[in-house]
Short mmCIF file of C-alpha atoms in Angstrom, two decimals:
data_model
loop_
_atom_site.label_atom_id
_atom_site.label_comp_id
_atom_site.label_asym_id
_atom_site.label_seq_id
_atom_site.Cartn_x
_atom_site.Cartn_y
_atom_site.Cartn_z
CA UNK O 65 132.95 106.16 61.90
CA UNK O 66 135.50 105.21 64.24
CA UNK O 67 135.09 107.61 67.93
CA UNK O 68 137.81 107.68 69.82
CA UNK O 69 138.30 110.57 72.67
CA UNK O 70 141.24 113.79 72.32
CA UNK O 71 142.73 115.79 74.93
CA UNK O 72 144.13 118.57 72.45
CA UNK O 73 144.42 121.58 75.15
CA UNK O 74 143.44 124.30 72.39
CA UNK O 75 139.13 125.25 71.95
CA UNK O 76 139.50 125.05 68.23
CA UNK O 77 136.69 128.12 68.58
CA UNK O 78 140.22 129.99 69.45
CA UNK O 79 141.26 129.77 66.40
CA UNK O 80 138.50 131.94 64.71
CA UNK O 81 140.72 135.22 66.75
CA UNK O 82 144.17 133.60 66.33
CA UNK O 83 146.09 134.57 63.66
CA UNK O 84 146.52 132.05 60.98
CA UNK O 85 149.96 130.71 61.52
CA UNK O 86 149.12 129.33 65.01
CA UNK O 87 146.21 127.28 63.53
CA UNK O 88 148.52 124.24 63.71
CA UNK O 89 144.91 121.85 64.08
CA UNK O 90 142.07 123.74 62.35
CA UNK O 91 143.22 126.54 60.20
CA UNK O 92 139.81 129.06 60.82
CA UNK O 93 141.39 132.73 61.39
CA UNK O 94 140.27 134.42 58.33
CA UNK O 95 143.06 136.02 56.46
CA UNK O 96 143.09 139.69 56.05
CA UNK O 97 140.38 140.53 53.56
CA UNK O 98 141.68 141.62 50.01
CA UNK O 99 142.37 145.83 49.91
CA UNK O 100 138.81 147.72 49.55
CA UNK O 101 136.54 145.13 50.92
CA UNK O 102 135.50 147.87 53.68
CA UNK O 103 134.47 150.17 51.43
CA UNK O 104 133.40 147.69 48.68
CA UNK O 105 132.79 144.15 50.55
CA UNK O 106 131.72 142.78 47.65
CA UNK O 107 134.42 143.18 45.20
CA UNK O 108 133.74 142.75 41.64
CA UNK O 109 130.58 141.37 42.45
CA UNK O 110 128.16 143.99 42.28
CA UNK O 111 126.42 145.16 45.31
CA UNK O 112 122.42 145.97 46.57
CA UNK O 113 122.13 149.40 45.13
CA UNK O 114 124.20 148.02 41.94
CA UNK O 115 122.66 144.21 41.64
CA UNK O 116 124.26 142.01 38.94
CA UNK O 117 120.21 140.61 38.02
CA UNK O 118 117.54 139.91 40.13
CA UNK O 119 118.67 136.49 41.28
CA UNK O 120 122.01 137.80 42.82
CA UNK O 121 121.83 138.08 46.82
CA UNK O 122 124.21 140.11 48.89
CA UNK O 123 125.34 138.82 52.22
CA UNK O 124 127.18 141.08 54.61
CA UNK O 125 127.31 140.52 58.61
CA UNK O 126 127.19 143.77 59.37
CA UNK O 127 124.23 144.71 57.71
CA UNK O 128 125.59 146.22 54.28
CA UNK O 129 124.09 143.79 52.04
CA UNK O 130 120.27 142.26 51.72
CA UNK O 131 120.71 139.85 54.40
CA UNK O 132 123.03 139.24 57.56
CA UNK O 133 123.31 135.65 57.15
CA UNK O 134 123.81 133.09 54.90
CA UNK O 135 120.76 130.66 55.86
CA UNK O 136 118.63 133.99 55.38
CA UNK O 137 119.64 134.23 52.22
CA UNK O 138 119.15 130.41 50.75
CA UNK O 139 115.95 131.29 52.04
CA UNK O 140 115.21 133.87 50.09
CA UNK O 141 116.66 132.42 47.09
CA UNK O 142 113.40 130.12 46.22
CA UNK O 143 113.71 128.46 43.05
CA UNK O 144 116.59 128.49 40.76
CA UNK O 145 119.75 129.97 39.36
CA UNK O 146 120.02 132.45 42.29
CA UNK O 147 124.02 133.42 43.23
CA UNK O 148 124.53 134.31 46.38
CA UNK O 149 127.76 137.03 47.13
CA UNK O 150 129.43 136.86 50.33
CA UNK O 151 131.32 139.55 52.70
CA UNK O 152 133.96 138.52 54.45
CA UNK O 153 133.13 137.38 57.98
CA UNK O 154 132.60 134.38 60.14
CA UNK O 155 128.91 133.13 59.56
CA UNK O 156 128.33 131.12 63.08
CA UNK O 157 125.35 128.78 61.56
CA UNK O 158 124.34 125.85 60.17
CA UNK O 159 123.09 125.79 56.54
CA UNK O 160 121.23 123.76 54.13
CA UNK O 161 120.06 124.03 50.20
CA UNK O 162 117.21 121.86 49.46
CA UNK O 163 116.15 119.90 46.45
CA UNK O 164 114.37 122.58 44.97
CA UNK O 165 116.93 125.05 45.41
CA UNK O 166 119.01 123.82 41.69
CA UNK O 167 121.60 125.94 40.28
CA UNK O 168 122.63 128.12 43.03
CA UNK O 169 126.27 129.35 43.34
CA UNK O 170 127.80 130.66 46.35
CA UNK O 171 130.93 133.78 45.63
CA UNK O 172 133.56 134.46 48.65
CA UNK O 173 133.71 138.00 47.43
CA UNK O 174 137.18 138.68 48.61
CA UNK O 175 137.87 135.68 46.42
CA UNK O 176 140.39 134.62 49.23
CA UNK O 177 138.49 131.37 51.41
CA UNK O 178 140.09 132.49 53.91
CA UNK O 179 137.73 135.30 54.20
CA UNK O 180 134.55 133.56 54.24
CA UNK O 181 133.66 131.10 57.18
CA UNK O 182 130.83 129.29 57.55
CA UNK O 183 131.32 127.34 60.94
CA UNK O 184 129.66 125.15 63.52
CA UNK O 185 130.22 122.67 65.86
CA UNK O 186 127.19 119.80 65.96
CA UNK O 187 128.74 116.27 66.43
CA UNK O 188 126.61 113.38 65.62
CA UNK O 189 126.41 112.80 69.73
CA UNK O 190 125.65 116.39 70.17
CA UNK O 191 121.80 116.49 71.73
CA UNK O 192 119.34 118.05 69.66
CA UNK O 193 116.50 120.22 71.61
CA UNK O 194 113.64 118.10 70.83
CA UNK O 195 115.04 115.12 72.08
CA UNK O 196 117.92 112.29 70.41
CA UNK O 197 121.43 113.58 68.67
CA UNK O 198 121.99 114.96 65.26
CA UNK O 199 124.04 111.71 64.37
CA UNK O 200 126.35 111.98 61.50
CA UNK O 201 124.49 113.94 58.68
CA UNK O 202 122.41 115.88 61.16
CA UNK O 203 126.22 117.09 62.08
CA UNK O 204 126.83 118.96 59.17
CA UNK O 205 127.35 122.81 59.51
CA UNK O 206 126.82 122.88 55.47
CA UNK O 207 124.62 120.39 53.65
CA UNK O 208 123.78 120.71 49.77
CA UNK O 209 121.41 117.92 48.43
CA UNK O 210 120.32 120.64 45.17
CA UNK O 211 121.41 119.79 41.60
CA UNK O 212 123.97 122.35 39.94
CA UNK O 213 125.47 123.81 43.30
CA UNK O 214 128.44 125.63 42.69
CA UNK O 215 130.94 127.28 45.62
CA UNK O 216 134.19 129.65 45.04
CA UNK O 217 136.27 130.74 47.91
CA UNK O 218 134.59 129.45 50.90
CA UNK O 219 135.28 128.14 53.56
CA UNK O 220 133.06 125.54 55.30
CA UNK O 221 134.27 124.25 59.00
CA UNK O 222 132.76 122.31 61.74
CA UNK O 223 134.99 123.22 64.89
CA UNK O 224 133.50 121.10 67.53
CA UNK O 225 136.05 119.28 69.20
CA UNK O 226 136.06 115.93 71.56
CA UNK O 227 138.42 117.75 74.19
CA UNK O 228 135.57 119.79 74.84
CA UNK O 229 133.32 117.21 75.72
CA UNK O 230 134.34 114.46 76.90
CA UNK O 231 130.84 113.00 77.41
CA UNK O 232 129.90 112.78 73.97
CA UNK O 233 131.07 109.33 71.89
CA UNK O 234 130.12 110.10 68.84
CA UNK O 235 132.41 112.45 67.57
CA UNK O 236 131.85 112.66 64.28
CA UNK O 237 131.68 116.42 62.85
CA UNK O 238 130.93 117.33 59.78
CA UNK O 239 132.04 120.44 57.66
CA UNK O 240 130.01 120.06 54.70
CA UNK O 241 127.82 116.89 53.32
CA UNK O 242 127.09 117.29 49.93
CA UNK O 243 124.75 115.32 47.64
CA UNK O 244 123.75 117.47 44.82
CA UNK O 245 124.52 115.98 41.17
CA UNK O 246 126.78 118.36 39.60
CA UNK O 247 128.27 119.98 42.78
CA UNK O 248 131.37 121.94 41.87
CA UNK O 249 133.49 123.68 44.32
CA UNK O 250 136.86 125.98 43.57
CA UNK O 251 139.16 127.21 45.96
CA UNK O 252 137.24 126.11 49.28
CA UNK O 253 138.61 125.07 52.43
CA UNK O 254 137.03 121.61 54.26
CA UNK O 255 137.79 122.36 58.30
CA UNK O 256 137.46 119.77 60.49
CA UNK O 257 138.52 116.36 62.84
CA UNK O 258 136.52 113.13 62.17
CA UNK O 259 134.46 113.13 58.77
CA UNK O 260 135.59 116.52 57.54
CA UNK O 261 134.02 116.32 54.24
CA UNK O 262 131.15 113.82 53.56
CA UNK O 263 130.79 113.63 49.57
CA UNK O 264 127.84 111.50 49.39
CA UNK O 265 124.37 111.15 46.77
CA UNK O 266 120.78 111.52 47.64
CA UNK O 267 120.26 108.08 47.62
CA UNK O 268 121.60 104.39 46.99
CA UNK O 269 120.56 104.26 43.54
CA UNK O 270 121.19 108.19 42.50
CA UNK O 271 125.49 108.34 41.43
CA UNK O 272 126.13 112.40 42.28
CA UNK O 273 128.85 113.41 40.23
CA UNK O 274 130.91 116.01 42.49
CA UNK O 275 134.46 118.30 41.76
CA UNK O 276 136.68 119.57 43.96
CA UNK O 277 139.47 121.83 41.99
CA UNK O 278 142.54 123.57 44.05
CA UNK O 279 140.66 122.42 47.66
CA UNK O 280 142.18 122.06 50.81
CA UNK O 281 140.69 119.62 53.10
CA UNK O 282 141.90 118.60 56.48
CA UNK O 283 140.81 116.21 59.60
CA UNK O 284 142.23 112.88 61.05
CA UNK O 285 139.83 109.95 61.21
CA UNK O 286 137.97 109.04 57.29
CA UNK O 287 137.97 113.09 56.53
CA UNK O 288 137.17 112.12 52.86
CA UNK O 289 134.11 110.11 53.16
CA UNK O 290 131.12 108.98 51.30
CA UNK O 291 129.43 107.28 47.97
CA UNK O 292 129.46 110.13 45.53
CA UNK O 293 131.76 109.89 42.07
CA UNK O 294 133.79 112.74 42.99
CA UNK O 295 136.89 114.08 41.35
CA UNK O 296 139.51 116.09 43.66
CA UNK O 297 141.73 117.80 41.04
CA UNK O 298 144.91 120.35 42.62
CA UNK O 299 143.56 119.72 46.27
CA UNK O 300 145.71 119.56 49.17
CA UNK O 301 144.75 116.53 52.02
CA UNK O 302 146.13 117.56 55.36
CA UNK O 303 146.19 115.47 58.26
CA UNK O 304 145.85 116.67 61.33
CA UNK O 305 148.63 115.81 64.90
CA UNK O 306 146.75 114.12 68.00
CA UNK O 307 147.69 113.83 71.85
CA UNK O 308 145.02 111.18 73.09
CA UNK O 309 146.79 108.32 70.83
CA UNK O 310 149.70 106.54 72.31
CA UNK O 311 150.50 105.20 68.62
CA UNK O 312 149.86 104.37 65.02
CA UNK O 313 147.49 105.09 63.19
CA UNK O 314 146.09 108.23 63.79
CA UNK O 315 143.61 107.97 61.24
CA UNK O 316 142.38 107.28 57.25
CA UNK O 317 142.53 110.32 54.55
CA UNK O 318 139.42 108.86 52.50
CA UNK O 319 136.75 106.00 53.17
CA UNK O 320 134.50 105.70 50.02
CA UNK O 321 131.13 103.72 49.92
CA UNK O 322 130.87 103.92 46.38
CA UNK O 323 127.51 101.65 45.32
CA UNK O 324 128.13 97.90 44.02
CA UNK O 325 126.74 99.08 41.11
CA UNK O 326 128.41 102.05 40.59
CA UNK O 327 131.16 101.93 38.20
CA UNK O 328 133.41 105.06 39.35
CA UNK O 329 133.78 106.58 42.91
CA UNK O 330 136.66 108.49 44.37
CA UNK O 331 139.34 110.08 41.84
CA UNK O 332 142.28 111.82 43.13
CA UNK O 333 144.37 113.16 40.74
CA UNK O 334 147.93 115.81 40.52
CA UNK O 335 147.18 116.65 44.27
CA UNK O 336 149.44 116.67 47.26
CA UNK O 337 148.93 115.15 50.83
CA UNK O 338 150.80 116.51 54.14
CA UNK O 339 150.73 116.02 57.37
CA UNK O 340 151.30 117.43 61.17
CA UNK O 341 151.49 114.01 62.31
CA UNK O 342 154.96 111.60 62.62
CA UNK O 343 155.88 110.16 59.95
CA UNK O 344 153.93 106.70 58.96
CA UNK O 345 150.61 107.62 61.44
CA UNK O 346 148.20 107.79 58.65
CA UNK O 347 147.00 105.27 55.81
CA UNK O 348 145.56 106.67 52.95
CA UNK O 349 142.27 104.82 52.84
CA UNK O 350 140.13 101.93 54.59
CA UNK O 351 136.88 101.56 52.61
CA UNK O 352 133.33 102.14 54.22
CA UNK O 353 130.65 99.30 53.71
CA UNK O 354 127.79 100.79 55.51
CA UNK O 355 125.26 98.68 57.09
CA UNK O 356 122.61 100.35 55.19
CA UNK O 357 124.11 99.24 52.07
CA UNK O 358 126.30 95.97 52.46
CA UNK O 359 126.58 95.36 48.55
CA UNK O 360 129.08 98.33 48.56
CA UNK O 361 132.26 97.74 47.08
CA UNK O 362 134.16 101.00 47.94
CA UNK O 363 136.52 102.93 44.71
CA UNK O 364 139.51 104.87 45.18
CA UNK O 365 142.13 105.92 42.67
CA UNK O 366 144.97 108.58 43.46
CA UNK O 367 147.02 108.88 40.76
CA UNK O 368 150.06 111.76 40.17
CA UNK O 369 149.61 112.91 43.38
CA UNK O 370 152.49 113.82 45.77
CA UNK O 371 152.43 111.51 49.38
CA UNK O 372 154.31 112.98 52.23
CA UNK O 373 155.58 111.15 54.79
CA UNK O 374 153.05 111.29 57.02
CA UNK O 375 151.29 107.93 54.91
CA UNK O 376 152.43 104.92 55.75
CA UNK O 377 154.07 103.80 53.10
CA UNK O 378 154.46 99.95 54.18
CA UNK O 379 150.50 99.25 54.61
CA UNK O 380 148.90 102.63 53.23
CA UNK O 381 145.44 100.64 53.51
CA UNK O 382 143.37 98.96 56.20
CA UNK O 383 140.28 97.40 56.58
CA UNK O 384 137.35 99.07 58.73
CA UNK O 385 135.59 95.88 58.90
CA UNK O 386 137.38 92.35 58.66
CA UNK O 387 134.04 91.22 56.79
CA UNK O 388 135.27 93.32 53.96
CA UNK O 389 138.94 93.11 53.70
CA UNK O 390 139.90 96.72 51.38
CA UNK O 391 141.94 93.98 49.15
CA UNK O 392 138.61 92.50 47.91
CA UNK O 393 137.20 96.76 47.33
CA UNK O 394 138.94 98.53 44.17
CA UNK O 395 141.69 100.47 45.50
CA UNK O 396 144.59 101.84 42.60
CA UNK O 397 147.33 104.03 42.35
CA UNK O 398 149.02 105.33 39.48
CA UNK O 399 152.36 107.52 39.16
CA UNK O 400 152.37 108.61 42.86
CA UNK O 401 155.16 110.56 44.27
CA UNK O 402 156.70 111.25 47.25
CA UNK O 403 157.84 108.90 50.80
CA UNK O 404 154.48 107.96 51.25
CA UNK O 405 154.40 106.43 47.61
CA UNK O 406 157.36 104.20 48.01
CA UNK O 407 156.34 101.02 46.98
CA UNK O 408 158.39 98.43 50.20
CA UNK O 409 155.76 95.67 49.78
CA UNK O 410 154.11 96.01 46.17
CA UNK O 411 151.36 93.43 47.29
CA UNK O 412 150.25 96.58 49.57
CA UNK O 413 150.16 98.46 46.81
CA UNK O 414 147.75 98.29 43.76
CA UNK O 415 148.73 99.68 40.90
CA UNK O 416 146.87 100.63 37.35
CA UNK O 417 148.49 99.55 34.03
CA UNK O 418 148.93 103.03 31.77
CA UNK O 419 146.19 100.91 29.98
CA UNK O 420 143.75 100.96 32.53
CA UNK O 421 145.10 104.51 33.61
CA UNK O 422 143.60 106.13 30.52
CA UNK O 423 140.04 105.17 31.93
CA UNK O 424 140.46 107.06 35.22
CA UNK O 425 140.57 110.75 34.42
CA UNK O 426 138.45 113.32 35.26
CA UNK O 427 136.44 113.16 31.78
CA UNK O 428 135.89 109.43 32.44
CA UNK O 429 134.44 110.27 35.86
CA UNK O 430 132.48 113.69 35.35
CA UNK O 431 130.88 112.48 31.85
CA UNK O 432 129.89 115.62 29.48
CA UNK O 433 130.18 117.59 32.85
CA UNK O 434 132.84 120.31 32.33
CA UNK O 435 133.24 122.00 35.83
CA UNK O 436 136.98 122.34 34.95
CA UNK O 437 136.84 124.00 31.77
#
C-alpha cells in the first residue's frame, strides 16, 4: 500500500543482538530461553532419540535436532498432520507451506515467542535474482496457503527497513501472509513496518477463516491487512514512532478487503491497542479495495477493546481511495474503551446496536471452528 521513505537511524537487524528493552521499533531480541532448554531444547516436546510419533520433526540450529532449519523441515514434512518442534534461535529464512502440506502445527518449544524467530527482510521492491521484485506477497518471510495450519509461540518478523535503502519505493514487508482455511495461531508475535501481517484467502471466491488468540502485532502503515474472516481475540496492536513524517498520520492499524460477497471479515474483540507514536498519529482503519477485485466492500468490527491514545479519536477512519469513501464499507465499533474510543464526532464513529452486537462474536465468525476452545 501506501510507500513513503524513513530515516530511522537504527538497522532493525540490530535488534536481533540488542536486548529487548531497547527494541523501541521492532521488538526481535529473543528473550532468554526458559531454564533447561540447553540441555533439553525442546522442552516438553519430545526430542529425536525420544520422538512424540513419526510425524513430529525436531528443529534445532545448532544441529541437535533432525534438521537445522525450518524450510528443511516443511520439506520434509510431505503430506499431512506433521508438527514441527522448534529450538530456540533466530531462523534467518524465508518459509512457505504449500497446499498439500494440511494440518501441520508449528511448537516454539520454549513456549516463550520470544525465543523463536523466523526473520527476513524482502520488500516488495527488493530485486529478485532472476530478474523483477518480489512485490508484496513475494515479500513475505512466512507464507501459509495449507488448510489446518496451526502456530504456538513464534515469532514471525520481516526486518527490512526503508532507511536502509533508500532506492527501493516499494516498501512493503511482510512478516507472515497467511491463506490457509482454518489457520490458528497462539501466542505469536507479527514484526514488522508496512503490511506486518497480511491475513488473506487463496483466492477471491475461497473465505479463509483465520484466529489470532493473545497475539502481538506491530508496524505503522495498514499492518493488519487482507480479505480473510479473521478473528483477533486478547491481541495487542502496536504502532510503531517515525522520523521521516513531519505530521499526522503516521499510518492505519488494519485495511481489510473482505469480498463483496463475503458476509464477515475482520473481528477484533477484548484486545488492546498502544502506541510509540504522539498522541492522535494513527487511525484505526482505511479499507483496501484492490484493483484486482473492485466489488470489495471492506469489514471491520472492534468491539471491547481498549484504544490508547495514539488513535485519533476525532476521525479514527480514512479513505485509501476517494472512489470508495470507508463510510460507504462496513466499519463498527462496539463497547470500546480507552482515549482513542472517545466518541467527539459520533458521525465518525459507527456504532453496533447490542442487537446487532450479538451477531459479531467469534462463534458467528469462525462457524463450528473451535480454535479457542
Amino acid at each position: 500500500m501506501l510507500s513513503q521513505p524513513d530515516h530511522s537511524p537504527l538497522s532493525r537487524r540490530g535488534f536481533l543482538a540488542a536486548s529487548a528493552a531497547a527494541g523501541t521499533l521492532l521488538g526481535l531480541a529473543p528473550g532468554p530461553a526458559r531454564a533447561g532448554t540447553r540441555t533439553r531444547p525442546f522442552g516438553r516436546y519430545g526430542s529425536p532419540a525420544a520422538r512424540r510419533d513419526p510425524r513430529t520433526l525436531y528443529v534445532h540450529p545448532g544441529g541437535a535436532g533432525d534438521f537445522t532449519t525450518v524450510r528443511d523441515a516443511v520439506a520434509a514434512a510431505v503430506g499431512s498432520g506433521y508438527t514441527l518442534v522448534i529450538a530456540p534461535g533466530v531462523y534467518r529464512q524465508t518459509v512457505a507451506v504449500d497446499p498439500g502440506r494440511t494440518e501441520m502445527t508449528w511448537i516454539g518449544a520454549s513456549e516463550n515467542p520470544c525465543d523463536v524467530v523466523i526473520v527476513y527482510d524482502n520488500a516488495a521492491g527488493t530485486p529478485k535474482p532472476g530478474g523483477g521484485t518480489h512485490g508484496t506477497t513475494g515479500s513475505a518471510t512466512t507464507t501459509v496457503q495449507a488448510d489446518g495450519f496451526t502456530a504456538r509461540w513464534i515469532t514471525f518478523a520481516n526486518d527490512w527497513l526503508r532507511a536502509d535503502h533508500p532506492e527501493i519505493t516499494g516498501t512493503q514487508a511482510v512478516a507472515l501472509k497467511v491463506q490457509g482455511d482454518r489457520s490458528a495461531f497462539h501466542h505469536c508475535r507479527f514484526l514488522g513496518h508496512q503490511d506486518t501481517l497480511y491475513a488473506d484467502s487463496m483466492a477471491l471466491g475461497t473465505f479463509a477463516r483465520q484466529y489470532f488468540g493473545h497475539c502481538h502485532v506491530e508496524g505503522d502503515v495498514d499492518f493488519v491487512f487482507g480479505r480473510a474472516t479473521a478473528v483477533f481475540e486478547r491481541c495487542h496492536f502496536r504502532t510503531l514512532s517515525r522520523t521521516d513524517l513531519a505530521g499526522a498520520p503516521y499510518g492505519f492499524v488494519f485495511a481489510p478487503s473482505t469480498a463483496g460477497a463475503n458476509p464477515l471479515g475482520y473481528l477484533v474483540t477484548r484486545s488492546r491497542v498502544s502506541s510509540a507514536a504522539p498522541d492522535g498519529y494513527y487511525k484505526l482503519a482505511r479499507p483496501w479495495v484492490p484493483s484486482s477485485d473492485t466489488t470489495a466492500r471492506p469489514m471491520l468490527t472492534v468491539r471491547d477493546t481498549r484504544l490508547g491514545p495514539g488513535i485519533d479519536a476525532v476521525a479514527p477512519y480514512a479513505n485509501m481511495s476517494d472512489s470508495y469513501p470507508w463510510q460507504a464499507q462496513r466499519f463498527a465499533e462496539y463497547r470500546n474503551t480507552g482515549p482513542g474510543a472517545d466518541i467527539t464526532v459520533p458521525a465518525n464513529r459507527p456504532r453496533l446496536t447490542p442487537a446487532q452486537a450479538r451477531s459479531h462474536t467469534r462463534q458467528t465468525y469462525l462457524g463450528d471452528w473451535r480454535p479457542y476452545a
